[in-house]
Coordinates of C-alpha atoms in Angstrom, one line a residue:
Chain A
M1 CA 150.5 -116.8 47.3
P2 CA 154.3 -116.3 47.4
D3 CA 155.5 -112.8 46.6
E4 CA 155.7 -112.1 42.9
G5 CA 158.5 -110.0 41.3
R6 CA 157.6 -106.3 40.7
A7 CA 160.2 -105.3 38.2
R8 CA 159.1 -104.2 34.8
H9 CA 160.5 -105.8 31.7
Q10 CA 161.5 -102.4 30.3
D11 CA 163.8 -102.0 33.3
Y12 CA 166.0 -104.6 31.6
L13 CA 166.0 -103.1 28.1
I14 CA 169.5 -102.1 26.9
E15 CA 170.7 -100.1 24.0
L16 CA 171.9 -102.6 21.4
P17 CA 175.4 -102.1 19.8
K18 CA 175.1 -100.3 16.5
D19 CA 178.3 -101.8 15.0
R20 CA 178.3 -105.6 15.1
R21 CA 181.8 -107.0 14.7
G22 CA 180.7 -110.6 14.9
Y23 CA 181.6 -113.6 17.0
P24 CA 182.2 -117.3 16.4
P25 CA 179.0 -119.4 16.0
L26 CA 177.6 -120.8 19.2
P27 CA 177.9 -123.1 21.1
W28 CA 181.4 -122.6 22.4
V29 CA 182.9 -125.4 24.3
C30 CA 185.2 -123.8 26.8
A31 CA 187.8 -126.1 28.4
K32 CA 189.8 -125.5 31.6
V33 CA 187.3 -123.2 33.1
R34 CA 187.7 -122.1 36.6
L35 CA 184.5 -120.9 38.3
I36 CA 183.4 -119.5 41.7
N37 CA 179.8 -120.0 42.6
V38 CA 178.4 -118.4 45.8
Y39 CA 174.9 -118.4 47.2
F40 CA 174.1 -115.7 49.6
E41 CA 171.0 -114.3 51.3
V42 CA 169.6 -110.9 50.5
L43 CA 166.8 -108.7 51.7
K44 CA 163.5 -109.5 49.9
G45 CA 162.7 -105.9 48.9
P46 CA 165.6 -105.3 46.6
L47 CA 165.2 -108.7 45.1
L48 CA 161.5 -108.2 44.3
D49 CA 162.4 -104.8 42.9
R50 CA 164.5 -106.5 40.3
L51 CA 162.5 -109.7 39.7
P52 CA 160.0 -109.7 36.8
P53 CA 156.5 -110.7 37.7
E54 CA 156.7 -114.1 36.0
F55 CA 158.8 -115.2 39.0
C56 CA 158.2 -115.5 42.7
R57 CA 160.8 -115.1 45.5
T58 CA 161.9 -117.8 47.8
S59 CA 162.1 -117.5 51.6
P60 CA 164.7 -116.4 52.5
A61 CA 165.5 -114.4 49.4
Y62 CA 168.9 -115.3 47.9
C63 CA 171.2 -114.6 45.0
R64 CA 173.6 -116.7 43.1
L65 CA 176.9 -115.1 42.1
I66 CA 178.9 -116.8 39.3
I67 CA 182.4 -115.6 38.3
A68 CA 184.3 -117.6 35.8
E69 CA 187.6 -117.6 33.9
H70 CA 187.7 -119.2 30.4
P71 CA 191.3 -119.5 29.1
E72 CA 190.6 -121.4 25.9
T73 CA 187.5 -120.6 23.8
P74 CA 186.6 -119.9 20.2
A75 CA 186.1 -116.2 21.2
G76 CA 189.5 -116.1 22.9
A77 CA 190.1 -116.0 26.7
F78 CA 187.4 -114.3 28.7
R79 CA 186.0 -113.8 32.1
D80 CA 182.5 -113.2 33.1
A81 CA 180.5 -112.4 36.3
T82 CA 176.8 -112.8 36.8
I83 CA 174.5 -112.1 39.7
A84 CA 171.2 -114.0 39.5
L85 CA 168.2 -113.8 41.7
G86 CA 167.1 -117.1 43.3
C87 CA 163.4 -117.6 42.5
R88 CA 160.7 -119.8 41.3
M89 CA 158.8 -119.9 38.0
N90 CA 155.7 -122.0 37.8
M91 CA 156.9 -123.7 41.0
M92 CA 160.2 -124.6 39.3
P93 CA 163.5 -123.4 40.7
A94 CA 165.0 -120.6 38.6
A95 CA 167.7 -118.0 38.8
F96 CA 167.0 -114.7 37.0
V97 CA 170.0 -112.6 35.8
A98 CA 170.0 -109.2 37.4
A99 CA 173.4 -108.1 36.0
S100 CA 176.2 -109.7 34.1
I101 CA 179.6 -108.4 33.0
T102 CA 182.4 -109.7 30.7
D103 CA 185.8 -108.5 29.7
N104 CA 185.7 -109.7 26.1
D105 CA 184.0 -107.9 23.2
K106 CA 183.0 -111.0 21.3
V107 CA 181.5 -112.5 24.4
L108 CA 179.6 -109.3 25.1
E109 CA 178.1 -109.3 21.7
A110 CA 177.2 -112.9 21.7
G111 CA 175.7 -112.5 25.2
I112 CA 173.6 -109.5 24.1
F113 CA 172.3 -111.0 20.9
E114 CA 172.0 -114.7 21.8
R115 CA 171.2 -115.0 25.6
G116 CA 170.6 -111.6 27.2
F117 CA 173.7 -111.9 29.3
P118 CA 176.4 -110.9 29.8
N119 CA 175.4 -107.5 28.5
A120 CA 177.9 -105.1 30.0
F121 CA 181.6 -104.6 29.8
G122 CA 183.8 -104.7 32.8
R123 CA 186.9 -106.0 34.4
I124 CA 187.3 -109.2 36.4
E125 CA 190.2 -110.2 38.5
F126 CA 190.4 -114.0 39.2
D127 CA 193.0 -115.7 41.3
A128 CA 192.9 -119.3 42.5
D129 CA 195.4 -121.9 43.6
G130 CA 194.8 -125.2 45.3
S131 CA 194.0 -123.7 48.6
G132 CA 191.8 -120.7 48.0
A133 CA 190.2 -118.4 45.4
R134 CA 189.3 -114.8 45.0
A135 CA 187.6 -112.6 42.4
L136 CA 186.9 -108.9 42.0
V137 CA 184.3 -107.6 39.6
S138 CA 184.5 -104.0 38.4
D139 CA 182.9 -101.8 35.8
A140 CA 184.1 -98.6 34.2
Q141 CA 183.3 -96.7 37.4
G142 CA 185.2 -98.9 39.7
P143 CA 184.9 -102.0 41.9
L144 CA 181.5 -103.6 42.4
I145 CA 181.9 -106.8 44.4
E146 CA 184.6 -109.0 45.7
V147 CA 184.4 -112.6 46.8
V148 CA 187.0 -114.4 48.8
L149 CA 187.2 -118.2 49.4
P150 CA 190.1 -118.5 51.8
T151 CA 190.0 -122.2 52.5
L152 CA 188.9 -124.8 49.9
Q153 CA 187.9 -128.3 50.7
T154 CA 187.8 -130.8 47.9
I155 CA 184.5 -132.7 47.4
E156 CA 183.0 -135.1 45.0
P157 CA 181.8 -133.3 41.9
S158 CA 178.5 -135.3 42.1
R159 CA 177.6 -133.3 45.2
L160 CA 177.1 -130.2 43.1
A161 CA 174.1 -129.6 40.8
Y162 CA 173.5 -126.3 39.1
D163 CA 170.3 -125.3 37.5
H164 CA 169.5 -123.2 34.5
V165 CA 169.6 -119.4 34.4
D166 CA 166.9 -117.1 33.0
A167 CA 167.4 -113.7 31.5
L168 CA 165.6 -110.9 29.6
K169 CA 167.1 -110.3 26.2
T170 CA 166.5 -107.1 24.3
T171 CA 165.3 -107.9 20.8
M172 CA 166.0 -106.0 17.6
E173 CA 162.5 -104.5 17.9
G174 CA 163.4 -103.0 21.2
K175 CA 161.3 -105.4 23.2
T176 CA 162.2 -108.0 25.8
E177 CA 162.3 -111.7 25.5
L178 CA 162.5 -114.1 28.4
L179 CA 165.0 -116.8 27.7
A180 CA 166.6 -119.7 29.7
T181 CA 170.2 -120.8 29.4
K182 CA 170.4 -124.5 30.4
P183 CA 173.0 -125.8 32.9
D184 CA 176.3 -125.3 31.1
L185 CA 179.0 -126.8 33.2
K186 CA 180.6 -130.2 33.3
I187 CA 182.5 -130.3 36.6
E188 CA 185.8 -132.1 36.7
H189 CA 187.0 -130.8 40.1
A190 CA 185.0 -129.4 42.9
A191 CA 185.7 -127.8 46.2
I192 CA 183.6 -126.0 48.9
C193 CA 184.6 -123.1 51.1
K194 CA 182.9 -122.8 54.6
N195 CA 184.4 -119.4 55.4
A196 CA 183.7 -117.5 52.2
R197 CA 183.2 -113.7 52.3
V198 CA 181.4 -111.3 49.9
E199 CA 182.8 -107.8 50.2
Y200 CA 182.2 -104.4 48.7
P201 CA 185.5 -102.5 48.2
A202 CA 183.7 -99.3 47.2
E203 CA 180.2 -98.0 47.9
R204 CA 178.0 -98.4 44.7
P205 CA 174.6 -98.9 46.3
D206 CA 172.7 -98.0 43.1
T207 CA 174.1 -100.9 41.2
P208 CA 172.4 -104.3 41.3
W209 CA 175.7 -105.8 42.5
Q210 CA 175.4 -103.9 45.8
A211 CA 171.6 -103.2 46.0
L212 CA 171.4 -107.0 46.3
R213 CA 173.8 -106.9 49.2
C214 CA 174.9 -110.1 50.9
R215 CA 173.4 -110.6 54.3
N216 CA 174.6 -114.1 55.0
V217 CA 176.7 -116.4 52.8
V218 CA 174.9 -119.8 52.3
S219 CA 177.5 -121.7 50.5
A220 CA 180.5 -121.2 48.2
Q221 CA 182.1 -123.5 45.7
F222 CA 185.2 -123.4 43.4
V223 CA 185.1 -125.7 40.4
R224 CA 187.1 -126.6 37.3
G225 CA 185.6 -128.1 34.3
T226 CA 184.2 -127.5 30.8
R227 CA 181.6 -124.9 30.2
T228 CA 179.4 -124.5 27.2
F229 CA 178.5 -121.0 26.1
D230 CA 175.3 -121.6 24.2
A231 CA 172.4 -119.6 22.9
A232 CA 169.4 -119.4 25.2
R233 CA 165.9 -120.7 24.5
P234 CA 162.4 -119.8 25.7
P235 CA 162.0 -121.3 29.2
G236 CA 160.0 -124.5 29.8
Chain B
M1 CA 145.2 -150.0 58.9
K2 CA 145.2 -146.9 61.1
F3 CA 144.3 -143.4 60.0
G4 CA 145.5 -140.1 61.2
I5 CA 145.6 -136.4 60.3
F6 CA 148.5 -134.1 60.4
Y7 CA 149.1 -130.4 60.4
E8 CA 151.7 -128.0 59.0
H9 CA 149.6 -125.0 60.0
S10 CA 150.0 -123.5 56.6
V11 CA 148.7 -119.9 56.3
Q12 CA 148.3 -118.5 52.9
K13 CA 148.7 -114.8 52.1
P14 CA 147.2 -112.3 52.2
W15 CA 147.4 -112.4 55.9
S16 CA 145.3 -110.7 58.5
R17 CA 145.7 -110.5 62.2
E18 CA 143.2 -113.4 62.4
S19 CA 144.8 -115.7 59.7
E20 CA 147.0 -117.7 62.1
L21 CA 144.4 -117.6 64.9
R22 CA 141.8 -119.2 62.5
A23 CA 144.3 -121.8 61.3
Y24 CA 145.1 -122.9 64.9
H25 CA 141.5 -122.9 66.1
Q26 CA 140.0 -124.6 63.1
A27 CA 142.6 -127.3 63.5
L28 CA 141.7 -127.9 67.1
E29 CA 138.0 -128.2 66.1
Q30 CA 139.0 -130.7 63.4
I31 CA 141.1 -132.8 65.9
E32 CA 138.2 -132.9 68.4
L33 CA 135.9 -134.3 65.7
A34 CA 138.6 -136.7 64.5
D35 CA 138.9 -138.0 68.0
E36 CA 135.2 -138.6 68.2
L37 CA 135.1 -140.2 64.8
G38 CA 137.8 -142.8 65.6
F39 CA 140.8 -141.4 63.9
D40 CA 143.9 -142.9 65.6
Q41 CA 146.5 -140.2 65.4
V42 CA 147.1 -136.5 65.0
W43 CA 150.6 -135.3 64.1
E44 CA 152.0 -131.9 64.0
V45 CA 155.3 -130.8 62.4
E46 CA 158.0 -128.5 63.8
H47 CA 159.1 -125.9 61.3
H48 CA 160.6 -122.4 61.7
F49 CA 160.4 -119.4 59.5
L50 CA 158.6 -121.2 56.6
E51 CA 156.1 -118.5 55.9
E52 CA 152.9 -119.6 54.3
Y53 CA 154.1 -123.3 54.2
S54 CA 154.2 -123.9 58.0
H55 CA 153.5 -121.6 60.9
S56 CA 154.0 -124.5 63.3
S57 CA 157.0 -123.6 65.3
A58 CA 155.7 -124.6 68.8
P59 CA 154.0 -128.0 68.2
E60 CA 154.2 -129.0 71.9
V61 CA 152.0 -126.1 72.8
F62 CA 149.4 -126.8 70.1
L63 CA 149.4 -130.6 70.8
A64 CA 148.9 -129.9 74.5
A65 CA 145.8 -128.0 73.6
A66 CA 144.7 -130.9 71.3
A67 CA 145.4 -133.4 74.0
A68 CA 143.3 -131.5 76.5
R69 CA 140.3 -131.5 74.1
T70 CA 140.5 -135.2 73.2
K71 CA 140.4 -138.5 75.0
R72 CA 141.6 -141.3 72.7
I73 CA 143.5 -140.0 69.6
R74 CA 147.3 -140.5 69.8
I75 CA 149.2 -137.2 69.9
G76 CA 152.2 -137.2 67.5
Q77 CA 155.2 -134.9 67.5
G78 CA 156.0 -135.1 63.8
I79 CA 158.7 -134.2 64.4
A80 CA 160.7 -132.6 67.2
V81 CA 163.8 -131.2 65.4
S82 CA 166.6 -133.1 67.1
L83 CA 169.5 -130.7 66.6
P84 CA 171.0 -129.3 69.8
Q85 CA 171.4 -125.8 68.4
M86 CA 167.7 -125.6 67.7
N87 CA 166.4 -127.6 70.6
H88 CA 168.5 -128.7 73.5
P89 CA 168.0 -132.5 73.9
A90 CA 167.0 -132.1 77.6
R91 CA 164.3 -129.6 76.5
I92 CA 163.1 -132.0 73.9
A93 CA 162.8 -134.7 76.5
E94 CA 161.1 -132.5 79.0
R95 CA 158.5 -131.1 76.7
A96 CA 157.7 -134.6 75.2
A97 CA 157.4 -136.1 78.7
A98 CA 155.1 -133.2 79.7
L99 CA 153.0 -133.8 76.6
D100 CA 152.8 -137.5 77.4
L101 CA 151.5 -136.6 80.9
I102 CA 149.0 -134.1 79.6
S103 CA 147.7 -136.6 77.1
N104 CA 147.5 -139.5 79.6
G105 CA 150.1 -141.5 77.7
R106 CA 149.1 -140.8 74.2
L107 CA 152.4 -139.4 72.8
E108 CA 154.0 -140.6 69.6
F109 CA 157.5 -139.1 69.6
G110 CA 158.9 -138.2 66.1
T111 CA 162.4 -137.1 65.5
G112 CA 164.2 -135.5 62.6
R113 CA 166.8 -132.9 61.5
S114 CA 165.2 -130.4 59.1
A115 CA 165.8 -130.1 55.4
T116 CA 165.7 -126.4 54.6
W117 CA 168.4 -123.8 54.6
T118 CA 165.7 -121.4 55.9
E119 CA 165.7 -123.3 59.2
V120 CA 169.2 -124.8 59.6
G121 CA 170.9 -121.6 58.4
A122 CA 168.9 -119.5 60.8
F123 CA 170.2 -121.4 63.8
G124 CA 173.8 -121.4 62.6
I125 CA 173.8 -125.2 62.2
D126 CA 176.4 -126.8 59.8
P127 CA 174.2 -128.9 57.5
D128 CA 177.0 -131.4 57.1
N129 CA 176.5 -132.4 60.7
T130 CA 172.8 -132.7 61.1
K131 CA 172.6 -136.5 60.6
E132 CA 175.3 -137.1 63.3
M133 CA 173.5 -134.6 65.6
W134 CA 170.2 -136.4 65.2
D135 CA 171.9 -139.7 65.8
E136 CA 173.4 -138.5 69.1
V137 CA 170.2 -136.9 70.3
I138 CA 167.9 -139.9 69.7
R139 CA 170.3 -142.1 71.8
A140 CA 170.3 -139.6 74.6
I141 CA 166.6 -138.9 75.0
P142 CA 165.3 -142.4 75.9
R143 CA 168.0 -142.4 78.7
M144 CA 166.8 -139.0 79.9
W145 CA 163.3 -140.5 80.2
T146 CA 164.3 -143.6 82.0
E147 CA 167.3 -142.7 84.2
D148 CA 167.2 -140.6 87.3
E149 CA 170.8 -139.5 86.9
F150 CA 171.5 -138.7 83.3
E151 CA 174.9 -137.7 82.1
W152 CA 176.2 -137.1 78.6
N153 CA 179.5 -136.3 77.1
G154 CA 178.9 -136.4 73.4
K155 CA 180.3 -134.7 70.3
Y156 CA 177.4 -132.3 69.9
F157 CA 176.2 -131.7 73.5
K158 CA 177.4 -132.4 77.0
M159 CA 175.5 -132.5 80.3
P160 CA 176.6 -133.1 83.9
P161 CA 174.5 -135.6 85.9
R162 CA 170.9 -134.4 86.2
N163 CA 167.5 -135.9 86.7
V164 CA 165.5 -134.8 83.6
V165 CA 161.9 -134.4 84.8
P166 CA 159.1 -135.0 84.3
K167 CA 159.2 -138.6 83.1
P168 CA 156.7 -139.8 80.5
I169 CA 153.8 -142.0 81.8
Q170 CA 154.2 -144.5 79.0
D171 CA 156.4 -147.3 80.2
P172 CA 159.2 -147.4 79.4
H173 CA 158.7 -144.4 77.2
P174 CA 156.7 -143.2 74.2
P175 CA 157.2 -144.9 70.8
M176 CA 160.0 -143.3 68.8
W177 CA 159.9 -142.4 65.1
V178 CA 162.0 -140.6 62.6
A179 CA 160.9 -138.6 59.6
V180 CA 161.9 -140.5 56.5
S181 CA 162.3 -139.0 53.0
S182 CA 165.1 -141.1 51.6
P183 CA 166.1 -144.7 51.3
E184 CA 169.1 -144.1 53.5
T185 CA 167.0 -142.7 56.4
A186 CA 164.5 -145.6 56.1
V187 CA 167.5 -148.0 56.7
Q188 CA 168.8 -145.9 59.5
A189 CA 165.3 -146.0 61.2
A190 CA 165.3 -149.7 61.0
E191 CA 168.8 -150.1 62.3
R192 CA 167.9 -148.0 65.3
G193 CA 164.6 -149.8 65.9
I194 CA 162.4 -146.7 65.5
G195 CA 159.3 -146.2 63.5
M196 CA 159.4 -145.0 59.9
L197 CA 157.5 -141.7 59.6
G198 CA 157.2 -141.2 55.9
V199 CA 157.1 -137.6 55.0
T200 CA 157.6 -137.6 51.3
L201 CA 153.9 -137.5 50.2
G202 CA 154.6 -140.2 47.7
T203 CA 152.7 -143.0 46.3
P204 CA 152.5 -146.6 47.5
A205 CA 154.9 -147.5 44.7
D206 CA 157.4 -144.9 46.0
Y207 CA 157.2 -146.4 49.5
K208 CA 157.4 -150.1 48.4
R209 CA 161.2 -150.4 48.5
L210 CA 161.6 -148.3 51.6
V211 CA 159.1 -150.4 53.5
S212 CA 160.7 -153.6 52.3
D213 CA 164.2 -152.6 53.4
Y214 CA 162.9 -151.2 56.7
R215 CA 161.0 -154.4 57.6
R216 CA 164.0 -156.6 56.6
I217 CA 166.6 -154.6 58.5
I218 CA 164.6 -153.9 61.7
K219 CA 164.5 -157.6 62.5
H220 CA 168.2 -157.3 63.3
C221 CA 168.2 -153.8 64.8
D222 CA 170.1 -152.4 67.8
P223 CA 167.3 -150.2 69.3
V224 CA 168.2 -146.8 70.6
G225 CA 165.1 -146.9 72.9
K226 CA 164.0 -149.5 75.3
F227 CA 161.8 -151.3 72.8
V228 CA 161.5 -151.7 69.0
N229 CA 158.8 -149.6 67.3
N230 CA 158.4 -151.6 64.1
Q231 CA 155.7 -149.4 62.4
V232 CA 155.4 -147.5 59.1
N233 CA 153.5 -144.4 58.7
A234 CA 152.8 -142.9 55.3
A235 CA 151.7 -139.3 54.6
S236 CA 149.2 -138.1 52.1
W237 CA 146.2 -135.8 51.6
L238 CA 142.6 -136.6 52.5
Y239 CA 139.4 -135.3 51.1
C240 CA 136.4 -137.5 51.0
G241 CA 134.1 -135.8 48.7
E242 CA 130.4 -135.7 48.0
D243 CA 131.2 -137.0 44.5
E244 CA 134.3 -137.4 42.3
N245 CA 134.1 -134.0 40.7
E246 CA 133.7 -132.2 44.0
A247 CA 136.5 -134.2 45.5
R248 CA 138.9 -133.4 42.7
A249 CA 137.9 -129.7 42.7
V250 CA 138.3 -129.3 46.4
G251 CA 140.7 -131.9 47.6
G252 CA 142.8 -131.8 44.5
A253 CA 143.2 -128.1 44.7
A254 CA 144.3 -128.3 48.3
A255 CA 147.0 -130.9 47.3
F256 CA 148.1 -128.6 44.5
N257 CA 148.4 -125.7 46.9
F258 CA 150.8 -127.8 48.9
F259 CA 153.3 -128.1 46.1
R260 CA 152.9 -124.5 45.1
T261 CA 153.8 -123.4 48.5
A262 CA 156.5 -126.0 49.1
A263 CA 158.1 -125.1 45.8
H264 CA 159.2 -121.8 47.4
L265 CA 161.1 -123.4 50.2
V266 CA 164.8 -123.3 50.0
G267 CA 165.9 -126.9 50.4
L268 CA 169.4 -127.6 51.4
G269 CA 170.1 -130.0 48.5
G270 CA 169.7 -127.1 46.0
I271 CA 172.0 -124.5 47.4
Y272 CA 174.2 -126.1 50.0
P273 CA 176.4 -129.0 48.7
S274 CA 176.6 -131.5 51.5
H275 CA 177.1 -135.2 52.0
A276 CA 174.2 -135.0 54.4
Y277 CA 171.7 -133.9 51.8
T278 CA 171.1 -135.0 48.2
A279 CA 172.4 -132.6 45.7
Q280 CA 169.8 -131.5 43.3
A281 CA 169.1 -128.9 40.7
N282 CA 165.6 -128.9 42.1
A283 CA 163.6 -128.7 38.9
T284 CA 163.8 -132.4 38.2
A285 CA 162.7 -133.5 41.6
L286 CA 159.8 -131.1 41.8
L287 CA 158.6 -132.0 38.3
S288 CA 158.0 -135.5 39.2
Q289 CA 156.2 -134.6 42.4
A290 CA 154.0 -132.2 40.4
E291 CA 152.3 -135.4 39.1
I292 CA 150.0 -134.8 42.0
F293 CA 147.9 -133.0 39.5
S294 CA 146.7 -136.3 38.2
L295 CA 145.8 -137.6 41.6
R296 CA 147.9 -140.7 41.3
E297 CA 147.0 -144.0 42.8
G298 CA 147.2 -144.1 46.6
F299 CA 145.9 -140.6 47.2
P300 CA 142.9 -140.7 49.4
V301 CA 141.1 -137.9 47.5
G302 CA 137.9 -138.9 45.9
T303 CA 134.6 -140.6 46.7
P304 CA 134.5 -143.1 49.6
E305 CA 134.8 -146.0 47.2
Q306 CA 137.8 -144.5 45.4
I307 CA 139.5 -143.8 48.7
V308 CA 139.0 -147.4 49.9
Q309 CA 140.6 -148.6 46.7
N310 CA 143.5 -146.2 47.1
L311 CA 144.1 -147.1 50.7
R312 CA 144.3 -150.8 49.7
Y313 CA 147.4 -149.9 47.7
W314 CA 149.1 -148.8 50.9
E315 CA 148.2 -152.0 52.6
E316 CA 149.7 -154.0 49.8
V317 CA 153.1 -152.4 50.3
G318 CA 153.1 -153.0 54.1
V319 CA 152.1 -149.6 55.4
E320 CA 149.8 -149.9 58.4
R321 CA 149.2 -146.2 59.1
V322 CA 148.3 -143.3 56.8
V323 CA 148.2 -139.8 58.1
C324 CA 146.8 -137.0 55.9
M325 CA 146.8 -133.3 55.6
I326 CA 143.1 -132.3 55.4
N327 CA 143.2 -128.6 54.6
F328 CA 146.6 -127.3 53.4
D329 CA 146.6 -123.5 53.1
Q330 CA 143.2 -123.2 54.8
Q331 CA 141.5 -123.1 51.4
I332 CA 138.7 -125.5 52.1
P333 CA 135.9 -124.1 54.1
Q334 CA 135.8 -125.6 57.6
K335 CA 132.3 -127.0 57.1
K336 CA 133.6 -129.0 54.1
V337 CA 136.6 -130.3 56.0
L338 CA 134.5 -131.5 58.9
A339 CA 132.0 -133.1 56.4
S340 CA 134.9 -134.9 54.7
L341 CA 136.1 -136.3 58.0
E342 CA 132.6 -137.5 58.8
R343 CA 132.2 -139.2 55.4
F344 CA 135.5 -140.9 55.8
A345 CA 134.6 -142.2 59.2
K346 CA 131.2 -143.4 58.1
Y347 CA 132.0 -145.0 54.8
V348 CA 135.8 -145.7 54.6
M349 CA 136.8 -146.7 58.2
P350 CA 134.4 -149.6 58.4
E351 CA 136.1 -151.2 55.4
F352 CA 139.3 -151.4 57.4
A353 CA 137.7 -152.1 60.8
E354 CA 139.1 -155.6 61.0
D355 CA 142.6 -154.4 60.2
R356 CA 142.3 -151.6 62.7
S357 CA 141.4 -153.9 65.6
A358 CA 144.3 -156.2 64.7
A359 CA 146.8 -153.5 64.0
S360 CA 149.6 -153.1 66.4
T361 CA 149.3 -150.6 69.3
P362 CA 152.2 -148.7 70.7
G363 CA 154.5 -150.9 72.7
S364 CA 153.1 -154.1 71.1
S365 CA 156.0 -154.5 68.7
K366 CA 158.7 -157.1 68.9
S367 CA 160.1 -156.6 72.4
G368 CA 157.8 -153.8 73.7
P369 CA 155.6 -153.7 76.7
E370 CA 151.9 -153.3 76.9
A371 CA 150.5 -149.8 76.5
P372 CA 150.3 -148.1 79.9
P373 CA 147.0 -147.8 81.7
M374 CA 145.2 -144.5 81.3
P375 CA 145.3 -142.6 84.6
A376 CA 142.0 -141.5 85.9

């Protein structure tokens, strides 16, 4: 039997915001999105430590890092960054969200109450031109992870296919609920980078962003398109 | 129709020191019996680092042991990974030739390029280039086998003049195959005049179009070897049960184990966008394959009567060889595996006896020579 995750659901419980300020009703269709997606290998131990037991790891263990900039949305401009654990659930490919950050209050609230992610506030730098892309993700304590795509090569968008993402949402009753967010991106332009780097500007080994440290970049892509920020549903 | 067995050397957890030992030695015992019972071929894969799914990284070593314990069954490398960074082409040619000698000319030589990030990524191979690499390697190897001064100046490997020895005993060389899991590769096999080694574990319906295209195109091929190997091999599972319920419970469970374990592989199409591999958010593809639960038509799992009927479906789409996994994940007790082989030989094989005697033998295709005599 493949190795099952050994994280406890309560490890993913968060303290819900006491004052709800509200957010526009979902779904939000977000145009002109720019997004960096990187797959990289990690050690199996830290991945299994953060993976709930409904999931099994792959071999090798890998993560998916998604960093996106949304200039036009009903919630205003925002950026978000998510690190998800590559895994399988009932033999189906899946990616479980280990950590996710946004820089927009409305998005944070919608993420917490509708999807389970993003569920933390932070700061995200995002730079891209026609030839390269770079993003830096930070929280209140400082930088967490940086990804650099020095050389982009345009490809046919049909060569990319992204799957759904699963996350544990904290319910009003203080329990967890496993939810899936379906593939949310309509790709209009796609490029790959064969010399991408994942870097760690400051040592923060206790955060999931660095505990799941990149051992080997598998692939990196930069895309432009339309992303739909929607509520999550039970998986399956 | 010809029948064979094939091995991934899957080893399910929890592992002990003896897990792999048992898998290898039980497989050898099964092959010895299959040889006695009249199975035509045994194939073994080459995979690296695919824990549980396949602990078969040195197939030439295993197949040499199988050859030494058998007399008649054909010995298939299914496949030798034909990527210079994983296996230097001269080493592929040398090992295959040695295996042909050890087996007294019984080698079937399969080629391919791997489909997992686990393997390709480990050897630092650019997935975008694997198809081109394979194409270069399969053109070089027949020349290594047949020329006494081989020289190569290609895009992916270079060699000064050398005599690659030993040479295979089959004249001019062993039949060549390629692992086929897509319509594109079926066409490429036909264009190059090599056998189509189906590896998708699909149904006859899945193979129908592939086989049709292959047969049509190979008539006009430019063979990479010295002869055309116009043959189609399909892959499936085999469990010939005592009754239907037992067959489904035992053989069906083994087939299910295959998908459970395979689901945890990291295919290139899912996480590495490349023109050389189909992009897929893998859930869809795996969902359809999970239909194995229902034991669709064509799967030789059942009673002897059901298996005969299922194998007829393969005949109808033009497949002349079916090779089967017989104990994926080592979950079926060895005694039952051997009994299944015996029942298959006793009750199923005779139904295809006429076909088997008329079926083509290696080297008997379009422009091929006779099979070589067996050295004393």
